[in-house]
PDB file of C-alpha atoms in Angstrom:
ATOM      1  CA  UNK A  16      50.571 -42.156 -48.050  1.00 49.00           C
ATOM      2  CA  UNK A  17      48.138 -44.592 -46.368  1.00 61.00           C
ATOM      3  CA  UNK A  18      45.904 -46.610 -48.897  1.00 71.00           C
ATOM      4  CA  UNK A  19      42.154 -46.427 -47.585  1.00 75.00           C
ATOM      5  CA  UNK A  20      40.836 -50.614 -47.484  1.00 84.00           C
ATOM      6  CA  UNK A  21      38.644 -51.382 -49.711  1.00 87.00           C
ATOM      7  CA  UNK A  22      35.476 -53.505 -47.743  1.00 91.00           C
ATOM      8  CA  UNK A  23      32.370 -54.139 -49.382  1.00 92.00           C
ATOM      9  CA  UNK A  24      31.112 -56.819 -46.702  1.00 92.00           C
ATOM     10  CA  UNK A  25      31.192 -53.758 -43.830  1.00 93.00           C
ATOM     11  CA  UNK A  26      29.779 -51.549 -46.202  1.00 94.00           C
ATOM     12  CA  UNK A  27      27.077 -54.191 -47.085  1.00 94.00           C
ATOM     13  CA  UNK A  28      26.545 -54.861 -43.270  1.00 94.00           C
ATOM     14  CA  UNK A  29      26.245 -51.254 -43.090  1.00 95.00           C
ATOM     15  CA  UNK A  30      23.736 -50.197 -45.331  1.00 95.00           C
ATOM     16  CA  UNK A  31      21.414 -53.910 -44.906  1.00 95.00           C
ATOM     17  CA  UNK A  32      21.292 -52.637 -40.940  1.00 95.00           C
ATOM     18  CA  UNK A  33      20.208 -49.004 -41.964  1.00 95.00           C
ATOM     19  CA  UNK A  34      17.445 -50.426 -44.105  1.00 94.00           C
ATOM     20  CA  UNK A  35      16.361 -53.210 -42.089  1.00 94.00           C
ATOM     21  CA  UNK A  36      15.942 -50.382 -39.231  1.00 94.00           C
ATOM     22  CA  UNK A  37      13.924 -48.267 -41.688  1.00 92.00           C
ATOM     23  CA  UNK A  38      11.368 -50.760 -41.404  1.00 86.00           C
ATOM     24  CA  UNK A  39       8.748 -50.720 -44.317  1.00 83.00           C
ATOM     25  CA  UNK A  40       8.987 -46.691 -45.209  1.00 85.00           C
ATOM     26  CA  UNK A  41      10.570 -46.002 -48.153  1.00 84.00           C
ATOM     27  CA  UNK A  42      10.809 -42.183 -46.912  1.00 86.00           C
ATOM     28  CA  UNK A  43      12.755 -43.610 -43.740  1.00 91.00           C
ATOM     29  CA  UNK A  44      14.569 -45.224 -46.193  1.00 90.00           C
ATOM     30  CA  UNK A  45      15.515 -42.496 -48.761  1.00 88.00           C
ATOM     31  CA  UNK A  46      16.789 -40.350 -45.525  1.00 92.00           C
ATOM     32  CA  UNK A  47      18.821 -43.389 -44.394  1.00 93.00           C
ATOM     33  CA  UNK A  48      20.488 -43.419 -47.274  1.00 92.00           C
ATOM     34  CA  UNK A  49      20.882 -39.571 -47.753  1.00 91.00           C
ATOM     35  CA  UNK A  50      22.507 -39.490 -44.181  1.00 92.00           C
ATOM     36  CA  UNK A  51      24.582 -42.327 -44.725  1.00 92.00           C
ATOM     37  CA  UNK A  52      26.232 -40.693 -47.798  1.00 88.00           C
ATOM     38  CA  UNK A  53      27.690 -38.521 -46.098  1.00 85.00           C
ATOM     39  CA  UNK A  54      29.722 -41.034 -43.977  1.00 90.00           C
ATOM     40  CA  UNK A  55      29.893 -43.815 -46.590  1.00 91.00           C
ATOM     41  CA  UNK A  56      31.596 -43.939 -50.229  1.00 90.00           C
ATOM     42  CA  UNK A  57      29.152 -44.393 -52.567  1.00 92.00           C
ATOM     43  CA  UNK A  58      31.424 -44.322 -55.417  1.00 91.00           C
ATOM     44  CA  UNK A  59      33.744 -46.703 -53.958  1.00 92.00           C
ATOM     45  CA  UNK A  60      31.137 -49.108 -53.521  1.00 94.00           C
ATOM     46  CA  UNK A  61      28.924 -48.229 -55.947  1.00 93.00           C
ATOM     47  CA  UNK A  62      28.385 -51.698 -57.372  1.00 94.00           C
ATOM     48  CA  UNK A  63      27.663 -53.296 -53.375  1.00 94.00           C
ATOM     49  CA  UNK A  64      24.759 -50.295 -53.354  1.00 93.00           C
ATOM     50  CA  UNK A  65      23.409 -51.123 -56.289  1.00 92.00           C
ATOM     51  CA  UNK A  66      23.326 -54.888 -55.496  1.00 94.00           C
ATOM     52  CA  UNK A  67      22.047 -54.009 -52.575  1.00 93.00           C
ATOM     53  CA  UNK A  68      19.122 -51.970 -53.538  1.00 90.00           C
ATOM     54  CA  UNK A  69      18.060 -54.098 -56.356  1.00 89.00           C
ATOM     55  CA  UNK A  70      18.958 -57.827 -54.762  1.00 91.00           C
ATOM     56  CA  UNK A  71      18.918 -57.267 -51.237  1.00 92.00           C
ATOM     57  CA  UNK A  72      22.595 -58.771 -50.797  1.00 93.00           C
ATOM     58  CA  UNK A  73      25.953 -58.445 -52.381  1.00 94.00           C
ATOM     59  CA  UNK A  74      25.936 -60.658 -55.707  1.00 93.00           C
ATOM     60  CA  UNK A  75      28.832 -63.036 -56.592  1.00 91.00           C
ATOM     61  CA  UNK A  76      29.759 -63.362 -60.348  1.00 90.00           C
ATOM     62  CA  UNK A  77      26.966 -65.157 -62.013  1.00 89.00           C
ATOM     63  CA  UNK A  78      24.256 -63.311 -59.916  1.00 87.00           C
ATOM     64  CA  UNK A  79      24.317 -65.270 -56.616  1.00 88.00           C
ATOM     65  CA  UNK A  80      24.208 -64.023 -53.190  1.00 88.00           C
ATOM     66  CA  UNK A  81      26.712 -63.945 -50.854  1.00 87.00           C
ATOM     67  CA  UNK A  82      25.057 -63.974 -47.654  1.00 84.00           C
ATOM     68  CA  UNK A  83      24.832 -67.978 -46.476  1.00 80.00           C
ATOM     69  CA  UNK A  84      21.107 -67.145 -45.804  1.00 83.00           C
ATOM     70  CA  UNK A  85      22.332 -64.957 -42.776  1.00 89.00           C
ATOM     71  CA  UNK A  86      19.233 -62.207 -41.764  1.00 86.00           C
ATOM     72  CA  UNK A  87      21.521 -60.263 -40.496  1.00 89.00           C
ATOM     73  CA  UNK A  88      23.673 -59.795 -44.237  1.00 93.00           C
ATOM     74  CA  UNK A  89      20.349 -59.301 -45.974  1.00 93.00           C
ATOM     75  CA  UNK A  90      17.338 -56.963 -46.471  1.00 92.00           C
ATOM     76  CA  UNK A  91      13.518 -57.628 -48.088  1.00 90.00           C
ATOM     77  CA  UNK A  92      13.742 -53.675 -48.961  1.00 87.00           C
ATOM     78  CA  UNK A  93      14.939 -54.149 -52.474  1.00 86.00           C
ATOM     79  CA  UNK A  94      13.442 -54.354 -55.656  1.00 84.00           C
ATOM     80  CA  UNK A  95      13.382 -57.950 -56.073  1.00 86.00           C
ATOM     81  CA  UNK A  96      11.044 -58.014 -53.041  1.00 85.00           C
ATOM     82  CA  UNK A  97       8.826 -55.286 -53.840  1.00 82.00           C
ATOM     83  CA  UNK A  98       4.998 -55.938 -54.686  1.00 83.00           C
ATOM     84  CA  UNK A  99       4.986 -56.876 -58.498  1.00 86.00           C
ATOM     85  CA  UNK A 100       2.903 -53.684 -59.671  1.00 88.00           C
ATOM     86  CA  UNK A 101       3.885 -50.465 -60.894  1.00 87.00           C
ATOM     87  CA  UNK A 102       3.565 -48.256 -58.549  1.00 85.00           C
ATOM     88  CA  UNK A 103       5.925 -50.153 -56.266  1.00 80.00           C
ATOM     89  CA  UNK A 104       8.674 -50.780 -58.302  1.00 80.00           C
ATOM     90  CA  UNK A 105       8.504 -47.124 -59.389  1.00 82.00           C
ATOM     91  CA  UNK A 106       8.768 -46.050 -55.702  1.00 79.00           C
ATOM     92  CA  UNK A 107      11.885 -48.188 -55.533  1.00 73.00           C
ATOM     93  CA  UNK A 108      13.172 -46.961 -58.598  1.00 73.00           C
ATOM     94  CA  UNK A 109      12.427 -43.089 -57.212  1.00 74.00           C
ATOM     95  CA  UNK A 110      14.777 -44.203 -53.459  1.00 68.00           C
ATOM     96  CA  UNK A 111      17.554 -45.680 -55.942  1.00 57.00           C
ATOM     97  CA  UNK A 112      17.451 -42.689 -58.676  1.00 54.00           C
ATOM     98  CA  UNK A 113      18.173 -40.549 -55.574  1.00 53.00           C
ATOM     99  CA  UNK A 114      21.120 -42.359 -54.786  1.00 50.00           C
ATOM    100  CA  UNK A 115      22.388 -43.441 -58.398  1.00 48.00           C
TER     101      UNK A 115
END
């Protein structure tokens, strides 16, 4: 009985790639993520997603990053980047209610 690892950096990597490559589209990104499920455990790394989607990086305890400012380990399509009206955050909140 072979234990499955449990990696939240590849899953980060992962999902930051997918979204980066959806560009600015947050219907792009919404079918990303709906494809990827499919592949990826969302369960398993439920707490990287969410990180992800709100932050744009896995958090360490206390709410800091762990990306050393690395691009590539990062996205700006996340909440805390989103235009600060309504309507945007909403439309972020709709991609990560999909997924949640």
């Amino acid at each position: 009985d072979e234990k499955e690892k449990f990696e939240p950096t590849v899953f980060r990597d992962t999902i930051v790639q997918g979204l980066n490559e959806a560009g600015n589209d947050l219907e792009a990104i919404a079918k990303f993520l709906d494809s990827a499920g499919s592949r990826l455990d969302y369960r398993r790394y439920a707490d990287t997603l969410f990180d992800i989607l709100v932050a744009g990086s896995m958090l360490a305890p206390g709410g800091t990053r762990i990306d050393d400012n690395d691009k590539t380990k990062m996205t700006n399509h996340c909440v805390f980047f989103a235009d600060e009206d309504h309507d945007a955050i909403r439309n972020y909140a709709q991609v990560r209610a999909v997924k949640g």
